[in-house]
């Protein structure tokens, strides 16, 4: 575990100790980083290698998973959905689950789609297989599973195409948690260079818009020791 | 697909057509049934065998998963988390995510614990292996996976013990969504007779309290064609 650095959205280091325990390639951690940045909340990042099962970390979250957020007042929050709902309630400015009842339900439906369906069918098959499997003491990556993940990815990109042919953002007229969650998962796969953007033009155009938001800069500037990002990962005009 | 029956909490049949598409042994469907009953909202149940991938059902939820709720005004809601948050917002009476910010975050953390961690480590290993795998055209149940699920179940029951030694309900002083989600998963495993209640006395006492709530009656009265429930499944004094 080490401190990656203070992330400040006012361009200065500060003693503010809001802390996010994370790992770079876990999409749920990327999501909370982007939400915090959208809400202009300062935080520091602490890298947590969850597979080492540190006692002090398990005391924060018995599930042993990142993200975990230590907010002001030493409030400790675990579970990415609980954290994102908490941040909406605690910091309602720059709202990310907005609109009427049905609009909010649509944002949460798509949030669930990417955190569960996309996660299981794509992220786990590609990012877990290629990167995390070895840390958990398991066998080498299974190329059949990776191939399946890539096929599934194309189906999900087609679904994003379908959505953004009908809407400006994934869940409707406004940028929302749905865009953040989808882009968090896609960006982890994109870091490894596995997204065929040129076959999915509408999805690419949508992702370019997400990528150009200031809240996404931290994610794009990640340099992960031992894992080189794809040539276009940081490129806003990819 | 057939209509199971009108579920009325006022003891009368009605023409009210709020509809929940479900399958009996999917815990996320059990959860929405209990929430609707806690909120005293009438609904009818429609059995959906998701593996048959009906076009009309896929039009309601492209993810092809239950639960799906058609609420009044033909509002269609999918994703169990989106549905439960929607029901909290649309029908705030008999609130199930209540308390201050931290209390609400704790309810959602435990909701996530059971819907994801317990689901992956127990429900999928036992209920999916024994019941749903064959419908998805996959091989016979894998006894090693079932054995792993049973080991994991004991760890989760110990965690419930630990929680209810410290709190009256799982997330605090009051009955909440956390209890509903945990009991939804446990009840599906209990239907198949796999819970060693007598080794986990505090968890058993907590489950007995959940089981005795009127909102749980529908779940306990389920008779699933071809799948006989355990001897104690319906027994309030088990």
Short mmCIF file of C-alpha atoms in Angstrom, two decimals:
data_model
loop_
_atom_site.label_atom_id
_atom_site.label_comp_id
_atom_site.label_asym_id
_atom_site.label_seq_id
_atom_site.Cartn_x
_atom_site.Cartn_y
_atom_site.Cartn_z
CA UNK A 1 0.00 0.00 0.00
CA UNK A 2 1.27 3.49 -0.76
CA UNK A 3 -0.17 6.90 -1.23
CA UNK A 4 -0.41 7.76 -4.90
CA UNK A 5 -0.85 11.45 -4.38
CA UNK A 6 -3.23 14.16 -3.42
CA UNK A 7 -5.79 14.77 -6.13
CA UNK A 8 -6.89 18.34 -6.07
CA UNK A 9 -9.39 19.91 -8.37
CA UNK A 10 -8.40 23.37 -7.32
CA UNK A 11 -4.86 22.90 -8.58
CA UNK A 12 -3.21 22.89 -5.17
CA UNK A 13 -2.12 20.32 -2.63
CA UNK A 14 -4.10 20.40 0.55
CA UNK A 15 -4.24 18.72 3.93
CA UNK A 16 -7.78 17.56 3.26
CA UNK A 17 -7.75 13.85 4.00
CA UNK A 18 -10.78 12.44 2.18
CA UNK A 19 -9.33 9.10 1.10
CA UNK A 20 -10.30 6.63 -1.59
CA UNK A 21 -8.80 3.14 -1.33
CA UNK A 22 -8.65 1.85 -4.87
CA UNK A 23 -6.96 -0.12 -7.58
CA UNK A 24 -6.46 1.51 -11.01
CA UNK A 25 -8.12 -1.17 -13.12
CA UNK A 26 -11.17 -1.84 -10.93
CA UNK A 27 -13.98 0.01 -12.77
CA UNK A 28 -15.97 0.60 -9.58
CA UNK A 29 -12.98 2.58 -8.22
CA UNK A 30 -12.73 4.57 -11.47
CA UNK A 31 -16.43 5.38 -11.05
CA UNK A 32 -16.00 6.84 -7.57
CA UNK A 33 -12.96 8.84 -8.68
CA UNK A 34 -14.98 10.38 -11.52
CA UNK A 35 -17.99 11.09 -9.27
CA UNK A 36 -15.73 12.83 -6.72
CA UNK A 37 -14.16 14.88 -9.52
CA UNK A 38 -17.57 15.76 -11.04
CA UNK A 39 -18.64 16.98 -7.61
CA UNK A 40 -15.36 18.88 -7.23
CA UNK A 41 -14.51 17.08 -3.99
CA UNK A 42 -10.82 16.80 -3.17
CA UNK A 43 -9.47 13.39 -2.25
CA UNK A 44 -6.32 11.37 -2.02
CA UNK A 45 -5.90 7.97 -3.58
CA UNK A 46 -4.45 5.04 -1.67
CA UNK A 47 -3.60 1.95 -3.66
CA UNK A 48 -4.96 -1.20 -2.07
CA UNK A 49 -3.88 -4.60 -3.33
CA UNK A 50 -6.93 -6.39 -2.00
CA UNK A 51 -5.44 -9.85 -2.60
CA UNK A 52 -2.94 -9.23 0.22
CA UNK A 53 -5.89 -9.02 2.67
CA UNK A 54 -4.39 -6.48 5.06
CA UNK A 55 -6.06 -6.62 8.48
CA UNK A 56 -6.32 -2.83 8.66
CA UNK A 57 -8.14 -2.79 5.32
CA UNK A 58 -10.45 -5.66 6.26
CA UNK A 59 -11.37 -3.63 9.34
CA UNK A 60 -12.57 -0.88 7.00
CA UNK A 61 -14.43 -3.29 4.72
CA UNK A 62 -14.94 -6.92 5.76
CA UNK A 63 -15.79 -7.72 2.13
CA UNK A 64 -12.12 -6.98 1.37
CA UNK A 65 -13.00 -5.08 -1.79
CA UNK A 66 -12.25 -1.66 -3.18
CA UNK A 67 -13.49 1.04 -3.47
CA UNK A 68 -13.64 2.16 0.14
CA UNK A 69 -14.10 5.85 0.86
CA UNK A 70 -13.07 7.56 4.09
CA UNK A 71 -15.03 10.78 3.97
CA UNK A 72 -14.73 13.82 6.22
CA UNK A 73 -15.56 13.03 9.84
CA UNK A 74 -13.91 9.63 9.30
CA UNK A 75 -17.08 8.24 7.84
CA UNK A 76 -16.11 4.95 6.19
CA UNK A 77 -18.15 3.87 3.18
CA UNK A 78 -17.89 0.58 1.31
CA UNK A 79 -19.65 -0.91 -1.75
CA UNK A 80 -19.52 1.21 -4.89
CA UNK A 81 -23.30 1.55 -5.14
CA UNK A 82 -23.61 2.57 -1.47
CA UNK A 83 -20.78 5.09 -1.97
CA UNK A 84 -22.29 6.63 -5.10
CA UNK A 85 -25.75 6.96 -3.49
CA UNK A 86 -24.10 8.41 -0.35
CA UNK A 87 -22.21 10.99 -2.43
CA UNK A 88 -25.45 11.97 -4.19
CA UNK A 89 -27.15 12.50 -0.84
CA UNK A 90 -24.23 14.12 1.00
CA UNK A 91 -23.14 16.38 -1.89
CA UNK A 92 -26.25 17.04 -3.98
CA UNK A 93 -24.56 19.78 -6.02
CA UNK A 94 -23.50 18.55 -9.49
CA UNK A 95 -26.21 15.91 -9.24
CA UNK A 96 -25.59 12.71 -11.19
CA UNK A 97 -28.90 10.86 -10.55
CA UNK A 98 -31.38 13.51 -11.54
CA UNK A 99 -34.72 13.93 -13.26
CA UNK A 100 -38.12 12.44 -12.51
CA UNK A 101 -38.76 9.01 -11.01
CA UNK A 102 -38.49 7.16 -14.32
CA UNK A 103 -35.41 9.08 -15.41
CA UNK A 104 -33.68 8.21 -12.14
CA UNK A 105 -34.72 4.57 -12.50
CA UNK A 106 -33.28 4.53 -16.04
CA UNK A 107 -29.96 5.93 -14.76
CA UNK A 108 -29.84 3.23 -12.07
CA UNK A 109 -30.88 0.48 -14.55
CA UNK A 110 -27.94 1.34 -16.79
CA UNK A 111 -25.64 1.72 -13.80
CA UNK A 112 -26.61 -1.86 -12.88
CA UNK A 113 -26.27 -3.02 -16.50
CA UNK A 114 -22.60 -2.00 -16.63
CA UNK A 115 -21.65 -2.84 -13.04
CA UNK A 116 -23.13 -6.33 -13.28
CA UNK A 117 -23.93 -7.50 -16.83
CA UNK A 118 -20.99 -5.78 -18.58
CA UNK A 119 -18.77 -6.58 -15.61
CA UNK A 120 -19.57 -10.28 -15.74
CA UNK A 121 -19.58 -10.61 -19.54
CA UNK A 122 -16.65 -8.33 -20.40
CA UNK A 123 -14.60 -6.85 -17.53
CA UNK A 124 -14.17 -10.14 -15.66
CA UNK A 125 -13.41 -12.02 -18.90
CA UNK A 126 -10.74 -9.56 -20.04
CA UNK A 127 -9.39 -7.43 -17.16
CA UNK A 128 -9.66 -10.08 -14.45
CA UNK A 129 -8.27 -12.82 -16.71
CA UNK A 130 -5.34 -10.78 -17.99
CA UNK A 131 -4.40 -8.79 -14.90
CA UNK A 132 -5.90 -9.88 -11.58
CA UNK A 133 -6.07 -13.65 -11.92
CA UNK A 134 -2.35 -14.10 -11.20
CA UNK A 135 -2.53 -11.96 -8.06
CA UNK A 136 -5.22 -14.27 -6.72
CA UNK A 137 -2.86 -17.23 -7.13
CA UNK A 138 -4.84 -18.72 -9.98
CA UNK A 139 -3.74 -20.24 -13.28
CA UNK A 140 -2.64 -18.36 -16.40
CA UNK A 141 -5.18 -16.35 -18.39
CA UNK A 142 -7.62 -18.54 -20.29
CA UNK A 143 -7.60 -17.40 -23.93
CA UNK A 144 -11.06 -18.88 -24.52
CA UNK A 145 -12.51 -16.69 -21.76
CA UNK A 146 -10.73 -13.62 -23.15
CA UNK A 147 -12.11 -14.38 -26.62
CA UNK A 148 -15.61 -14.70 -25.19
CA UNK A 149 -15.15 -11.35 -23.40
CA UNK A 150 -14.18 -9.69 -26.69
CA UNK A 151 -17.27 -11.08 -28.44
CA UNK A 152 -19.46 -9.87 -25.59
CA UNK A 153 -17.77 -6.46 -25.73
CA UNK A 154 -18.92 -6.03 -29.33
CA UNK A 155 -22.52 -6.75 -28.28
CA UNK A 156 -22.28 -4.18 -25.50
CA UNK A 157 -20.78 -1.58 -27.85
CA UNK A 158 -23.71 -2.21 -30.21
CA UNK A 159 -26.08 -1.57 -27.30
CA UNK A 160 -24.28 1.72 -26.55
CA UNK A 161 -24.59 2.61 -30.25
CA UNK A 162 -28.31 1.88 -30.05
CA UNK A 163 -28.72 4.05 -26.94
CA UNK A 164 -26.80 7.08 -28.25
CA UNK A 165 -28.60 6.98 -31.59
CA UNK A 166 -31.68 7.80 -29.51
CA UNK A 167 -30.29 9.92 -26.68
CA UNK A 168 -27.52 12.47 -26.24
CA UNK A 169 -26.19 10.65 -23.17
CA UNK A 170 -26.77 7.00 -22.24
CA UNK A 171 -29.76 7.54 -19.96
CA UNK A 172 -31.23 10.66 -21.59
CA UNK A 173 -30.54 14.30 -22.32
CA UNK A 174 -28.10 14.82 -19.49
CA UNK A 175 -24.77 13.39 -18.44
CA UNK A 176 -25.35 11.04 -15.50
CA UNK A 177 -24.06 8.21 -13.34
CA UNK A 178 -24.95 5.85 -16.22
CA UNK A 179 -22.31 7.45 -18.46
CA UNK A 180 -19.76 7.37 -15.64
CA UNK A 181 -20.29 3.69 -14.89
CA UNK A 182 -20.22 2.64 -18.55
CA UNK A 183 -17.09 4.69 -19.25
CA UNK A 184 -15.40 3.36 -16.10
CA UNK A 185 -15.72 -0.21 -17.35
CA UNK A 186 -14.88 0.63 -20.95
CA UNK A 187 -11.83 2.67 -19.95
CA UNK A 188 -10.36 -0.27 -18.00
CA UNK A 189 -10.72 -2.51 -21.08
CA UNK A 190 -9.45 0.32 -23.29
CA UNK A 191 -6.33 0.70 -21.11
CA UNK A 192 -5.45 -2.83 -22.21
CA UNK A 193 -6.19 -1.93 -25.85
CA UNK A 194 -9.16 -4.20 -26.47
CA UNK A 195 -11.89 -1.85 -27.72
CA UNK A 196 -12.53 -1.82 -31.50
CA UNK A 197 -13.77 1.76 -31.54
CA UNK A 198 -13.79 2.12 -35.32
CA UNK A 199 -16.47 -0.55 -35.66
CA UNK A 200 -18.79 1.34 -33.30
CA UNK A 201 -18.83 4.95 -34.42
CA UNK A 202 -21.70 6.23 -32.25
CA UNK A 203 -20.23 4.60 -29.13
CA UNK A 204 -16.83 6.10 -30.01
CA UNK A 205 -18.32 9.58 -30.39
CA UNK A 206 -20.08 9.21 -27.01
CA UNK A 207 -16.89 7.95 -25.32
CA UNK A 208 -14.90 10.85 -26.80
CA UNK A 209 -17.35 13.25 -25.15
CA UNK A 210 -17.02 11.49 -21.77
CA UNK A 211 -13.23 11.34 -22.14
CA UNK A 212 -12.96 15.08 -22.72
CA UNK A 213 -14.63 15.94 -19.39
CA UNK A 214 -12.23 17.34 -16.77
CA UNK A 215 -13.44 14.66 -14.31
CA UNK A 216 -11.90 11.99 -16.55
CA UNK A 217 -8.38 13.46 -16.55
CA UNK A 218 -7.18 11.56 -13.48
CA UNK A 219 -8.16 8.25 -15.08
CA UNK A 220 -6.41 9.11 -18.34
CA UNK A 221 -3.21 10.14 -16.56
CA UNK A 222 -2.90 6.83 -14.69
CA UNK A 223 0.42 5.09 -15.15
CA UNK A 224 0.16 1.59 -13.77
CA UNK A 225 3.48 -0.02 -12.87
CA UNK A 226 4.16 -2.98 -15.16
CA UNK A 227 1.04 -2.48 -17.30
CA UNK A 228 1.53 -0.27 -20.35
CA UNK A 229 -1.61 1.44 -21.66
CA UNK A 230 -2.76 1.20 -25.26
CA UNK A 231 -1.41 3.75 -27.76
CA UNK A 232 -4.72 5.66 -27.97
CA UNK A 233 -5.75 5.37 -24.28
CA UNK A 234 -4.91 8.97 -23.37
CA UNK A 235 -5.69 10.45 -26.78
CA UNK A 236 -8.83 12.62 -26.77
CA UNK A 237 -8.96 12.43 -30.56
CA UNK A 238 -8.50 8.66 -30.90
CA UNK B 1 -45.43 -17.84 -18.94
CA UNK B 2 -48.57 -17.89 -16.84
CA UNK B 3 -50.17 -15.71 -14.26
CA UNK B 4 -49.62 -17.10 -10.80
CA UNK B 5 -52.34 -15.09 -9.17
CA UNK B 6 -53.30 -11.74 -7.81
CA UNK B 7 -51.48 -10.99 -4.60
CA UNK B 8 -53.61 -8.75 -2.47
CA UNK B 9 -52.67 -7.45 0.93
CA UNK B 10 -56.18 -6.29 1.60
CA UNK B 11 -57.59 -9.80 1.35
CA UNK B 12 -59.52 -9.24 -1.87
CA UNK B 13 -58.92 -9.74 -5.55
CA UNK B 14 -58.77 -6.57 -7.53
CA UNK B 15 -58.33 -5.41 -11.10
CA UNK B 16 -55.19 -3.52 -10.16
CA UNK B 17 -52.60 -4.62 -12.68
CA UNK B 18 -49.24 -3.74 -11.14
CA UNK B 19 -47.21 -6.69 -12.45
CA UNK B 20 -43.99 -8.29 -11.30
CA UNK B 21 -42.27 -10.64 -13.76
CA UNK B 22 -40.36 -13.08 -11.63
CA UNK B 23 -39.04 -16.55 -10.99
CA UNK B 24 -39.57 -18.09 -7.54
CA UNK B 25 -35.98 -18.96 -6.76
CA UNK B 26 -34.32 -15.74 -7.99
CA UNK B 27 -33.58 -13.85 -4.73
CA UNK B 28 -33.80 -10.44 -6.41
CA UNK B 29 -37.43 -11.26 -7.33
CA UNK B 30 -38.16 -12.38 -3.76
CA UNK B 31 -36.75 -9.05 -2.60
CA UNK B 32 -39.11 -6.98 -4.76
CA UNK B 33 -42.09 -9.13 -3.70
CA UNK B 34 -41.26 -8.47 -0.03
CA UNK B 35 -40.73 -4.73 -0.60
CA UNK B 36 -44.09 -4.46 -2.39
CA UNK B 37 -45.76 -6.35 0.48
CA UNK B 38 -44.02 -4.19 3.15
CA UNK B 39 -45.32 -1.12 1.33
CA UNK B 40 -48.78 -2.69 1.09
CA UNK B 41 -48.83 -2.34 -2.71
CA UNK B 42 -50.99 -4.83 -4.57
CA UNK B 43 -49.43 -6.69 -7.46
CA UNK B 44 -49.78 -9.75 -9.61
CA UNK B 45 -46.97 -12.18 -10.26
CA UNK B 46 -46.13 -13.39 -13.75
CA UNK B 47 -43.69 -16.26 -14.00
CA UNK B 48 -40.97 -15.60 -16.56
CA UNK B 49 -38.65 -18.40 -17.62
CA UNK B 50 -35.90 -16.05 -18.75
CA UNK B 51 -33.95 -18.82 -20.51
CA UNK B 52 -36.69 -19.02 -23.16
CA UNK B 53 -35.83 -15.42 -24.16
CA UNK B 54 -39.33 -14.33 -25.20
CA UNK B 55 -39.24 -11.34 -27.53
CA UNK B 56 -42.05 -9.62 -25.63
CA UNK B 57 -40.06 -9.94 -22.40
CA UNK B 58 -36.79 -8.78 -23.99
CA UNK B 59 -38.70 -5.70 -25.14
CA UNK B 60 -39.42 -4.95 -21.47
CA UNK B 61 -35.84 -5.62 -20.36
CA UNK B 62 -33.09 -6.07 -22.94
CA UNK B 63 -30.94 -7.64 -20.21
CA UNK B 64 -33.40 -10.56 -20.27
CA UNK B 65 -33.44 -10.81 -16.49
CA UNK B 66 -36.08 -10.79 -13.79
CA UNK B 67 -37.34 -8.98 -11.79
CA UNK B 68 -39.15 -6.55 -14.07
CA UNK B 69 -41.91 -4.41 -12.58
CA UNK B 70 -44.74 -2.86 -14.58
CA UNK B 71 -46.02 -0.21 -12.25
CA UNK B 72 -49.14 1.92 -12.53
CA UNK B 73 -49.11 4.13 -15.61
CA UNK B 74 -47.32 1.30 -17.44
CA UNK B 75 -43.99 2.41 -16.06
CA UNK B 76 -41.59 -0.44 -16.75
CA UNK B 77 -38.72 -0.86 -14.32
CA UNK B 78 -35.81 -3.29 -14.60
CA UNK B 79 -32.79 -4.12 -12.43
CA UNK B 80 -33.57 -5.05 -8.83
CA UNK B 81 -31.57 -2.17 -7.37
CA UNK B 82 -33.22 0.38 -9.69
CA UNK B 83 -36.64 -1.08 -8.79
CA UNK B 84 -36.04 -0.97 -5.03
CA UNK B 85 -34.74 2.62 -5.16
CA UNK B 86 -37.71 3.55 -7.39
CA UNK B 87 -40.17 2.01 -4.94
CA UNK B 88 -38.54 3.94 -2.07
CA UNK B 89 -38.93 7.20 -4.00
CA UNK B 90 -42.38 6.54 -5.47
CA UNK B 91 -43.89 5.07 -2.28
CA UNK B 92 -41.99 6.59 0.65
CA UNK B 93 -44.48 5.29 3.21
CA UNK B 94 -43.15 2.21 5.06
CA UNK B 95 -39.63 3.40 4.26
CA UNK B 96 -36.99 0.68 3.98
CA UNK B 97 -33.86 2.83 3.44
CA UNK B 98 -34.17 5.22 6.34
CA UNK B 99 -32.04 7.02 8.89
CA UNK B 100 -29.16 9.46 8.49
CA UNK B 101 -26.61 9.40 5.69
CA UNK B 102 -24.41 6.78 7.32
CA UNK B 103 -27.34 4.59 8.29
CA UNK B 104 -28.61 4.64 4.70
CA UNK B 105 -25.12 3.85 3.41
CA UNK B 106 -24.91 0.89 5.80
CA UNK B 107 -28.27 -0.44 4.56
CA UNK B 108 -27.04 -0.15 0.96
CA UNK B 109 -23.64 -1.70 1.81
CA UNK B 110 -25.36 -4.79 3.21
CA UNK B 111 -27.84 -4.85 0.34
CA UNK B 112 -24.80 -4.98 -1.98
CA UNK B 113 -23.09 -7.58 0.23
CA UNK B 114 -25.95 -10.04 -0.19
CA UNK B 115 -26.89 -9.23 -3.79
CA UNK B 116 -23.30 -9.56 -4.98
CA UNK B 117 -20.93 -11.25 -2.53
CA UNK B 118 -23.42 -13.74 -1.07
CA UNK B 119 -24.96 -14.19 -4.51
CA UNK B 120 -21.63 -15.06 -6.11
CA UNK B 121 -20.28 -17.16 -3.24
CA UNK B 122 -23.47 -18.98 -2.20
CA UNK B 123 -26.61 -18.48 -4.32
CA UNK B 124 -24.89 -19.10 -7.66
CA UNK B 125 -22.96 -22.08 -6.26
CA UNK B 126 -26.06 -23.76 -4.82
CA UNK B 127 -29.29 -22.50 -6.43
CA UNK B 128 -27.90 -21.88 -9.91
CA UNK B 129 -25.95 -25.16 -9.92
CA UNK B 130 -28.84 -27.28 -8.67
CA UNK B 131 -31.80 -25.62 -10.39
CA UNK B 132 -31.06 -23.16 -13.18
CA UNK B 133 -27.98 -24.66 -14.83
CA UNK B 134 -30.00 -27.29 -16.69
CA UNK B 135 -32.44 -24.68 -18.06
CA UNK B 136 -29.49 -22.83 -19.57
CA UNK B 137 -28.49 -25.97 -21.45
CA UNK B 138 -25.38 -26.50 -19.39
CA UNK B 139 -23.90 -29.64 -17.84
CA UNK B 140 -25.06 -31.41 -14.69
CA UNK B 141 -24.58 -29.73 -11.29
CA UNK B 142 -20.94 -29.71 -10.21
CA UNK B 143 -20.78 -31.18 -6.70
CA UNK B 144 -17.47 -29.42 -6.00
CA UNK B 145 -19.08 -26.04 -6.67
CA UNK B 146 -22.06 -26.95 -4.46
CA UNK B 147 -19.68 -28.00 -1.66
CA UNK B 148 -17.82 -24.70 -1.97
CA UNK B 149 -21.15 -22.85 -1.79
CA UNK B 150 -22.05 -24.67 1.43
CA UNK B 151 -18.69 -23.76 3.01
CA UNK B 152 -19.17 -20.12 1.98
CA UNK B 153 -22.70 -20.20 3.38
CA UNK B 154 -21.33 -21.04 6.84
CA UNK B 155 -19.01 -18.02 6.66
CA UNK B 156 -21.91 -15.75 5.70
CA UNK B 157 -24.08 -17.15 8.51
CA UNK B 158 -21.22 -16.37 10.92
CA UNK B 159 -21.18 -12.81 9.60
CA UNK B 160 -24.94 -12.54 10.20
CA UNK B 161 -24.37 -13.89 13.73
CA UNK B 162 -21.71 -11.22 14.27
CA UNK B 163 -24.04 -8.46 13.02
CA UNK B 164 -27.07 -9.45 15.07
CA UNK B 165 -25.00 -9.86 18.23
CA UNK B 166 -24.43 -6.11 17.89
CA UNK B 167 -27.68 -4.89 16.32
CA UNK B 168 -31.34 -5.80 16.50
CA UNK B 169 -31.62 -5.91 12.69
CA UNK B 170 -28.78 -6.36 10.21
CA UNK B 171 -28.12 -2.70 9.52
CA UNK B 172 -29.17 -1.24 12.88
CA UNK B 173 -32.13 -0.75 15.17
CA UNK B 174 -34.77 -0.94 12.46
CA UNK B 175 -35.90 -3.49 9.91
CA UNK B 176 -34.63 -2.40 6.49
CA UNK B 177 -33.83 -3.34 2.91
CA UNK B 178 -30.69 -5.05 4.25
CA UNK B 179 -32.80 -7.62 6.11
CA UNK B 180 -35.03 -8.13 3.09
CA UNK B 181 -32.12 -8.74 0.71
CA UNK B 182 -30.31 -11.10 3.08
CA UNK B 183 -33.49 -13.06 3.81
CA UNK B 184 -34.35 -13.24 0.09
CA UNK B 185 -31.07 -15.00 -0.68
CA UNK B 186 -31.18 -17.19 2.42
CA UNK B 187 -34.78 -18.22 1.80
CA UNK B 188 -33.94 -19.45 -1.72
CA UNK B 189 -31.14 -21.64 -0.32
CA UNK B 190 -33.41 -22.69 2.58
CA UNK B 191 -36.12 -23.78 0.13
CA UNK B 192 -33.61 -26.37 -1.10
CA UNK B 193 -32.83 -27.35 2.51
CA UNK B 194 -29.19 -26.29 2.69
CA UNK B 195 -29.05 -23.98 5.71
CA UNK B 196 -27.61 -25.44 8.95
CA UNK B 197 -29.60 -23.14 11.20
CA UNK B 198 -28.78 -24.95 14.44
CA UNK B 199 -25.10 -24.11 14.09
CA UNK B 200 -25.87 -20.39 13.84
CA UNK B 201 -28.28 -19.55 16.64
CA UNK B 202 -28.24 -15.75 16.38
CA UNK B 203 -28.74 -15.88 12.62
CA UNK B 204 -31.59 -18.34 13.13
CA UNK B 205 -33.28 -16.08 15.67
CA UNK B 206 -32.96 -13.12 13.28
CA UNK B 207 -34.32 -15.16 10.34
CA UNK B 208 -37.26 -16.34 12.47
CA UNK B 209 -38.15 -12.68 13.10
CA UNK B 210 -37.98 -11.85 9.37
CA UNK B 211 -39.94 -14.98 8.51
CA UNK B 212 -42.79 -14.06 10.84
CA UNK B 213 -43.45 -10.73 9.11
CA UNK B 214 -46.66 -10.66 7.04
CA UNK B 215 -44.62 -9.48 4.01
CA UNK B 216 -42.83 -12.84 3.98
CA UNK B 217 -45.98 -14.95 3.73
CA UNK B 218 -46.11 -14.99 -0.07
CA UNK B 219 -42.56 -16.35 -0.25
CA UNK B 220 -43.29 -19.05 2.33
CA UNK B 221 -46.43 -20.16 0.51
CA UNK B 222 -44.64 -20.70 -2.80
CA UNK B 223 -45.10 -24.12 -4.30
CA UNK B 224 -42.69 -24.55 -7.17
CA UNK B 225 -43.64 -27.24 -9.69
CA UNK B 226 -41.11 -30.08 -9.58
CA UNK B 227 -39.08 -28.62 -6.72
CA UNK B 228 -40.15 -29.74 -3.25
CA UNK B 229 -39.26 -27.38 -0.40
CA UNK B 230 -37.36 -28.46 2.70
CA UNK B 231 -39.39 -29.81 5.64
CA UNK B 232 -38.87 -26.68 7.76
CA UNK B 233 -39.12 -24.07 4.96
CA UNK B 234 -42.61 -22.85 5.88
CA UNK B 235 -42.30 -23.48 9.61
CA UNK B 236 -42.14 -20.26 11.64
CA UNK B 237 -40.82 -22.22 14.61
CA UNK B 238 -38.09 -24.17 12.80
#
